């Protein structure tokens, strides 16, 4: 339904047309509303000040933004690259016979859909090629409660080294290209964060 909220920021947008493309990341609804209110109260507000209300994208698959320092420039220019990483935790075996587990609890937004299966295949290939010797089994236990990809580990596995290999060799670390191109006054235009709010409210 039509609302006086910039849904372009809330839902994000991806698309390709002749000679142009758009890629706007999704954001938290409450943070977008707070930023919109701050802009309405002070149209001269800076991008840095807007980011106090809306500090960055909010991807539905979670993940970590590894280059947060790049966000001010991305929001100022409307273009740039966001480096995303999956998050993980270690579950220690409760009994002597139980194996320790590395559990991936969030993934980059770019990995949704078939990307998870591709990740499982890539990990299996790394194990078979002996580049991940500490992994003995992998399973996707994700459900409606959230992401849960489980890697069973050998005893005394080097978890930090394992994660570095996964980040380097798989899509567990990926890049989301930002290009905030939108139709403004009937013409395509790359807009800054403030530019989107200005077009929406002015």
PDB file of C-alpha atoms in Angstrom:
ATOM      1  CA  UNK A   1       0.000   0.000   0.000  1.00  0.00           C
ATOM      2  CA  UNK A   2       1.175   3.583  -0.605  1.00  0.00           C
ATOM      3  CA  UNK A   3       2.847   5.049   2.488  1.00  0.00           C
ATOM      4  CA  UNK A   4       4.843   8.157   3.257  1.00  0.00           C
ATOM      5  CA  UNK A   5       7.969   6.120   3.907  1.00  0.00           C
ATOM      6  CA  UNK A   6      10.840   5.744   1.392  1.00  0.00           C
ATOM      7  CA  UNK A   7      10.260   2.053   0.592  1.00  0.00           C
ATOM      8  CA  UNK A   8      13.088   2.265  -1.925  1.00  0.00           C
ATOM      9  CA  UNK A   9      15.453   2.188   1.061  1.00  0.00           C
ATOM     10  CA  UNK A  10      13.432  -0.269   3.157  1.00  0.00           C
ATOM     11  CA  UNK A  11      13.000  -2.999   0.551  1.00  0.00           C
ATOM     12  CA  UNK A  12      15.994  -2.187  -1.600  1.00  0.00           C
ATOM     13  CA  UNK A  13      15.944  -2.713  -5.341  1.00  0.00           C
ATOM     14  CA  UNK A  14      17.862  -4.662  -7.945  1.00  0.00           C
ATOM     15  CA  UNK A  15      17.382  -4.514 -11.685  1.00  0.00           C
ATOM     16  CA  UNK A  16      19.050  -4.267 -15.060  1.00  0.00           C
ATOM     17  CA  UNK A  17      17.878  -2.215 -18.025  1.00  0.00           C
ATOM     18  CA  UNK A  18      19.445  -1.138 -21.308  1.00  0.00           C
ATOM     19  CA  UNK A  19      22.791   0.419 -20.472  1.00  0.00           C
ATOM     20  CA  UNK A  20      22.084   0.818 -16.751  1.00  0.00           C
ATOM     21  CA  UNK A  21      21.490  -1.124 -13.562  1.00  0.00           C
ATOM     22  CA  UNK A  22      20.389  -0.439 -10.012  1.00  0.00           C
ATOM     23  CA  UNK A  23      21.371  -2.156  -6.766  1.00  0.00           C
ATOM     24  CA  UNK A  24      20.036  -0.605  -3.563  1.00  0.00           C
ATOM     25  CA  UNK A  25      20.510  -2.596  -0.336  1.00  0.00           C
ATOM     26  CA  UNK A  26      17.579  -3.122   2.064  1.00  0.00           C
ATOM     27  CA  UNK A  27      17.428  -1.210   5.339  1.00  0.00           C
ATOM     28  CA  UNK A  28      15.717  -1.514   8.707  1.00  0.00           C
ATOM     29  CA  UNK A  29      12.223   0.024   8.622  1.00  0.00           C
ATOM     30  CA  UNK A  30      12.532   1.741  12.010  1.00  0.00           C
ATOM     31  CA  UNK A  31      15.945   3.208  11.147  1.00  0.00           C
ATOM     32  CA  UNK A  32      14.698   4.511   7.785  1.00  0.00           C
ATOM     33  CA  UNK A  33      11.735   6.196   9.496  1.00  0.00           C
ATOM     34  CA  UNK A  34      14.047   7.759  12.096  1.00  0.00           C
ATOM     35  CA  UNK A  35      16.345   9.063   9.336  1.00  0.00           C
ATOM     36  CA  UNK A  36      13.335  10.387   7.393  1.00  0.00           C
ATOM     37  CA  UNK A  37      12.044  12.251  10.458  1.00  0.00           C
ATOM     38  CA  UNK A  38      15.508  13.707  11.060  1.00  0.00           C
ATOM     39  CA  UNK A  39      15.619  14.929   7.439  1.00  0.00           C
ATOM     40  CA  UNK A  40      12.127  16.462   7.609  1.00  0.00           C
ATOM     41  CA  UNK A  41      13.095  18.310  10.790  1.00  0.00           C
ATOM     42  CA  UNK A  42      16.379  19.503   9.270  1.00  0.00           C
ATOM     43  CA  UNK A  43      16.695  19.369   5.441  1.00  0.00           C
ATOM     44  CA  UNK A  44      20.287  20.628   5.794  1.00  0.00           C
ATOM     45  CA  UNK A  45      21.300  17.544   7.791  1.00  0.00           C
ATOM     46  CA  UNK A  46      24.555  15.910   6.681  1.00  0.00           C
ATOM     47  CA  UNK A  47      25.012  12.331   5.547  1.00  0.00           C
ATOM     48  CA  UNK A  48      27.095  11.637   8.647  1.00  0.00           C
ATOM     49  CA  UNK A  49      24.271  12.907  10.864  1.00  0.00           C
ATOM     50  CA  UNK A  50      21.693  10.823   8.955  1.00  0.00           C
ATOM     51  CA  UNK A  51      23.836   7.756   9.603  1.00  0.00           C
ATOM     52  CA  UNK A  52      23.403   8.269  13.341  1.00  0.00           C
ATOM     53  CA  UNK A  53      19.792   7.219  12.718  1.00  0.00           C
ATOM     54  CA  UNK A  54      20.390   4.784   9.858  1.00  0.00           C
ATOM     55  CA  UNK A  55      23.923   3.407  10.313  1.00  0.00           C
ATOM     56  CA  UNK A  56      23.894   0.952   7.407  1.00  0.00           C
ATOM     57  CA  UNK A  57      22.026  -1.700   5.429  1.00  0.00           C
ATOM     58  CA  UNK A  58      20.012  -4.397   7.190  1.00  0.00           C
ATOM     59  CA  UNK A  59      20.249  -7.582   5.153  1.00  0.00           C
ATOM     60  CA  UNK A  60      17.611 -10.265   5.893  1.00  0.00           C
ATOM     61  CA  UNK A  61      20.264 -13.003   5.920  1.00  0.00           C
ATOM     62  CA  UNK A  62      22.324 -11.178   8.553  1.00  0.00           C
ATOM     63  CA  UNK A  63      26.064 -11.196   8.063  1.00  0.00           C
ATOM     64  CA  UNK A  64      28.805  -8.753   8.959  1.00  0.00           C
ATOM     65  CA  UNK A  65      29.741  -5.637   7.003  1.00  0.00           C
ATOM     66  CA  UNK A  66      33.528  -5.867   6.973  1.00  0.00           C
ATOM     67  CA  UNK A  67      34.169  -2.394   5.518  1.00  0.00           C
ATOM     68  CA  UNK A  68      31.892  -0.137   7.573  1.00  0.00           C
ATOM     69  CA  UNK A  69      34.332   2.733   7.063  1.00  0.00           C
ATOM     70  CA  UNK A  70      33.271   2.816   3.381  1.00  0.00           C
ATOM     71  CA  UNK A  71      29.587   3.393   4.163  1.00  0.00           C
ATOM     72  CA  UNK A  72      29.722   7.214   4.530  1.00  0.00           C
ATOM     73  CA  UNK A  73      31.225   7.566   1.048  1.00  0.00           C
ATOM     74  CA  UNK A  74      28.724   5.058  -0.393  1.00  0.00           C
ATOM     75  CA  UNK A  75      25.795   6.993   1.070  1.00  0.00           C
ATOM     76  CA  UNK A  76      27.329  10.290  -0.079  1.00  0.00           C
ATOM     77  CA  UNK A  77      27.900   9.213  -3.691  1.00  0.00           C
ATOM     78  CA  UNK A  78      25.272   6.495  -4.157  1.00  0.00           C
ATOM     79  CA  UNK A  79      27.849   3.996  -5.403  1.00  0.00           C
ATOM     80  CA  UNK A  80      30.430   1.661  -3.921  1.00  0.00           C
ATOM     81  CA  UNK A  81      31.038  -1.873  -2.688  1.00  0.00           C
ATOM     82  CA  UNK A  82      29.980  -3.442   0.601  1.00  0.00           C
ATOM     83  CA  UNK A  83      32.064  -6.402   1.760  1.00  0.00           C
ATOM     84  CA  UNK A  84      29.847  -8.958   3.503  1.00  0.00           C
ATOM     85  CA  UNK A  85      30.893 -11.894   5.664  1.00  0.00           C
ATOM     86  CA  UNK A  86      28.931 -14.701   7.210  1.00  0.00           C
ATOM     87  CA  UNK A  87      28.956 -14.981  10.982  1.00  0.00           C
ATOM     88  CA  UNK A  88      29.749 -18.098  12.984  1.00  0.00           C
ATOM     89  CA  UNK A  89      30.005 -19.579  16.460  1.00  0.00           C
ATOM     90  CA  UNK A  90      31.767 -22.614  17.863  1.00  0.00           C
ATOM     91  CA  UNK A  91      29.820 -25.320  19.714  1.00  0.00           C
ATOM     92  CA  UNK A  92      32.042 -27.528  21.852  1.00  0.00           C
ATOM     93  CA  UNK A  93      31.189 -31.222  22.138  1.00  0.00           C
ATOM     94  CA  UNK A  94      29.498 -31.947  25.473  1.00  0.00           C
ATOM     95  CA  UNK A  95      30.840 -35.477  25.691  1.00  0.00           C
ATOM     96  CA  UNK A  96      34.218 -36.940  24.806  1.00  0.00           C
ATOM     97  CA  UNK A  97      32.770 -38.717  21.766  1.00  0.00           C
ATOM     98  CA  UNK A  98      31.068 -35.538  20.484  1.00  0.00           C
ATOM     99  CA  UNK A  99      32.888 -33.471  17.886  1.00  0.00           C
ATOM    100  CA  UNK A 100      33.274 -29.713  18.133  1.00  0.00           C
ATOM    101  CA  UNK A 101      31.162 -27.855  15.596  1.00  0.00           C
ATOM    102  CA  UNK A 102      31.605 -24.637  13.691  1.00  0.00           C
ATOM    103  CA  UNK A 103      28.111 -23.267  13.092  1.00  0.00           C
ATOM    104  CA  UNK A 104      27.513 -20.588  10.465  1.00  0.00           C
ATOM    105  CA  UNK A 105      24.580 -18.511  11.733  1.00  0.00           C
ATOM    106  CA  UNK A 106      24.359 -15.862   9.027  1.00  0.00           C
ATOM    107  CA  UNK A 107      25.421 -15.556   5.413  1.00  0.00           C
ATOM    108  CA  UNK A 108      26.070 -12.767   2.925  1.00  0.00           C
ATOM    109  CA  UNK A 109      22.904 -11.506   1.208  1.00  0.00           C
ATOM    110  CA  UNK A 110      24.432 -12.525  -2.123  1.00  0.00           C
ATOM    111  CA  UNK A 111      24.378 -16.195  -1.020  1.00  0.00           C
ATOM    112  CA  UNK A 112      20.582 -16.564  -0.744  1.00  0.00           C
ATOM    113  CA  UNK A 113      18.770 -19.249  -2.715  1.00  0.00           C
ATOM    114  CA  UNK A 114      20.955 -21.604  -4.711  1.00  0.00           C
ATOM    115  CA  UNK A 115      24.027 -19.925  -3.243  1.00  0.00           C
ATOM    116  CA  UNK A 116      23.797 -22.032  -0.068  1.00  0.00           C
ATOM    117  CA  UNK A 117      23.931 -25.275  -2.033  1.00  0.00           C
ATOM    118  CA  UNK A 118      26.864 -23.903  -4.016  1.00  0.00           C
ATOM    119  CA  UNK A 119      28.605 -23.097  -0.710  1.00  0.00           C
ATOM    120  CA  UNK A 120      28.082 -26.668   0.544  1.00  0.00           C
ATOM    121  CA  UNK A 121      29.542 -28.052  -2.684  1.00  0.00           C
ATOM    122  CA  UNK A 122      32.514 -25.670  -2.487  1.00  0.00           C
ATOM    123  CA  UNK A 123      33.254 -26.724   1.096  1.00  0.00           C
ATOM    124  CA  UNK A 124      32.988 -30.397   0.155  1.00  0.00           C
ATOM    125  CA  UNK A 125      35.441 -29.808  -2.707  1.00  0.00           C
ATOM    126  CA  UNK A 126      37.880 -28.065  -0.334  1.00  0.00           C
ATOM    127  CA  UNK A 127      37.649 -31.000   2.095  1.00  0.00           C
ATOM    128  CA  UNK A 128      38.195 -33.497  -0.704  1.00  0.00           C
ATOM    129  CA  UNK A 129      41.147 -31.457  -1.965  1.00  0.00           C
ATOM    130  CA  UNK A 130      42.600 -31.509   1.573  1.00  0.00           C
ATOM    131  CA  UNK A 131      42.483 -27.714   1.881  1.00  0.00           C
ATOM    132  CA  UNK A 132      40.119 -28.072   4.843  1.00  0.00           C
ATOM    133  CA  UNK A 133      41.573 -31.099   6.654  1.00  0.00           C
ATOM    134  CA  UNK A 134      39.943 -30.131   9.971  1.00  0.00           C
ATOM    135  CA  UNK A 135      36.388 -30.593   8.617  1.00  0.00           C
ATOM    136  CA  UNK A 136      34.928 -34.099   8.817  1.00  0.00           C
ATOM    137  CA  UNK A 137      31.290 -33.399   7.882  1.00  0.00           C
ATOM    138  CA  UNK A 138      29.021 -30.575   6.725  1.00  0.00           C
ATOM    139  CA  UNK A 139      25.243 -30.240   6.854  1.00  0.00           C
ATOM    140  CA  UNK A 140      22.640 -27.562   6.228  1.00  0.00           C
ATOM    141  CA  UNK A 141      20.283 -27.471   9.223  1.00  0.00           C
ATOM    142  CA  UNK A 142      18.695 -24.131   8.308  1.00  0.00           C
ATOM    143  CA  UNK A 143      14.955 -23.762   8.929  1.00  0.00           C
ATOM    144  CA  UNK A 144      12.342 -21.082   9.543  1.00  0.00           C
ATOM    145  CA  UNK A 145      14.182 -20.182  12.748  1.00  0.00           C
ATOM    146  CA  UNK A 146      17.223 -19.060  10.755  1.00  0.00           C
ATOM    147  CA  UNK A 147      20.494 -20.025   9.111  1.00  0.00           C
ATOM    148  CA  UNK A 148      22.387 -22.978  10.600  1.00  0.00           C
ATOM    149  CA  UNK A 149      25.131 -24.550   8.509  1.00  0.00           C
ATOM    150  CA  UNK A 150      27.132 -27.026  10.623  1.00  0.00           C
ATOM    151  CA  UNK A 151      30.722 -28.103  10.030  1.00  0.00           C
ATOM    152  CA  UNK A 152      31.874 -30.932  12.284  1.00  0.00           C
ATOM    153  CA  UNK A 153      35.535 -30.556  13.211  1.00  0.00           C
ATOM    154  CA  UNK A 154      38.442 -32.766  14.107  1.00  0.00           C
ATOM    155  CA  UNK A 155      39.861 -32.502  17.601  1.00  0.00           C
ATOM    156  CA  UNK A 156      41.998 -29.386  18.191  1.00  0.00           C
ATOM    157  CA  UNK A 157      40.954 -27.828  14.867  1.00  0.00           C
ATOM    158  CA  UNK A 158      42.320 -24.350  14.117  1.00  0.00           C
ATOM    159  CA  UNK A 159      39.019 -22.454  13.804  1.00  0.00           C
ATOM    160  CA  UNK A 160      40.573 -19.103  12.884  1.00  0.00           C
ATOM    161  CA  UNK A 161      42.576 -20.662  10.051  1.00  0.00           C
ATOM    162  CA  UNK A 162      39.475 -22.563   8.916  1.00  0.00           C
ATOM    163  CA  UNK A 163      37.363 -19.394   8.738  1.00  0.00           C
ATOM    164  CA  UNK A 164      40.076 -17.520   6.834  1.00  0.00           C
ATOM    165  CA  UNK A 165      40.087 -20.300   4.223  1.00  0.00           C
ATOM    166  CA  UNK A 166      36.277 -20.216   3.975  1.00  0.00           C
ATOM    167  CA  UNK A 167      36.284 -16.437   3.558  1.00  0.00           C
ATOM    168  CA  UNK A 168      38.969 -16.638   0.892  1.00  0.00           C
ATOM    169  CA  UNK A 169      37.823 -19.700  -1.064  1.00  0.00           C
ATOM    170  CA  UNK A 170      33.998 -19.522  -0.845  1.00  0.00           C
ATOM    171  CA  UNK A 171      31.159 -17.029  -1.039  1.00  0.00           C
ATOM    172  CA  UNK A 172      31.058 -16.789   2.755  1.00  0.00           C
ATOM    173  CA  UNK A 173      32.768 -13.481   2.057  1.00  0.00           C
ATOM    174  CA  UNK A 174      31.305 -11.628  -0.900  1.00  0.00           C
ATOM    175  CA  UNK A 175      30.782  -8.151  -2.284  1.00  0.00           C
ATOM    176  CA  UNK A 176      27.468  -6.351  -2.699  1.00  0.00           C
ATOM    177  CA  UNK A 177      27.813  -3.661  -5.352  1.00  0.00           C
ATOM    178  CA  UNK A 178      25.801  -0.543  -4.527  1.00  0.00           C
ATOM    179  CA  UNK A 179      24.429   1.660  -7.308  1.00  0.00           C
ATOM    180  CA  UNK A 180      21.520   3.739  -6.019  1.00  0.00           C
ATOM    181  CA  UNK A 181      20.071   4.494  -9.423  1.00  0.00           C
ATOM    182  CA  UNK A 182      16.413   5.535  -9.446  1.00  0.00           C
ATOM    183  CA  UNK A 183      13.952   7.307 -11.724  1.00  0.00           C
ATOM    184  CA  UNK A 184      13.816  10.933 -10.553  1.00  0.00           C
ATOM    185  CA  UNK A 185      11.538  13.365 -12.392  1.00  0.00           C
ATOM    186  CA  UNK A 186      11.223  10.854 -15.211  1.00  0.00           C
ATOM    187  CA  UNK A 187      14.964  10.375 -15.677  1.00  0.00           C
ATOM    188  CA  UNK A 188      17.420   7.817 -14.244  1.00  0.00           C
ATOM    189  CA  UNK A 189      19.740   9.354 -11.680  1.00  0.00           C
ATOM    190  CA  UNK A 190      22.241   7.998  -9.171  1.00  0.00           C
ATOM    191  CA  UNK A 191      21.161   9.398  -5.824  1.00  0.00           C
ATOM    192  CA  UNK A 192      22.868   9.792  -2.485  1.00  0.00           C
ATOM    193  CA  UNK A 193      21.094   8.831   0.737  1.00  0.00           C
ATOM    194  CA  UNK A 194      20.136  12.438   1.289  1.00  0.00           C
ATOM    195  CA  UNK A 195      19.169  12.724  -2.370  1.00  0.00           C
ATOM    196  CA  UNK A 196      16.639   9.887  -2.019  1.00  0.00           C
ATOM    197  CA  UNK A 197      15.084  11.516   1.045  1.00  0.00           C
ATOM    198  CA  UNK A 198      15.045  14.902  -0.685  1.00  0.00           C
ATOM    199  CA  UNK A 199      13.272  13.511  -3.768  1.00  0.00           C
ATOM    200  CA  UNK A 200      10.775  11.709  -1.573  1.00  0.00           C
ATOM    201  CA  UNK A 201       9.823  14.556   0.745  1.00  0.00           C
ATOM    202  CA  UNK A 202      10.419  17.783  -1.225  1.00  0.00           C
TER     203      UNK A 202
END
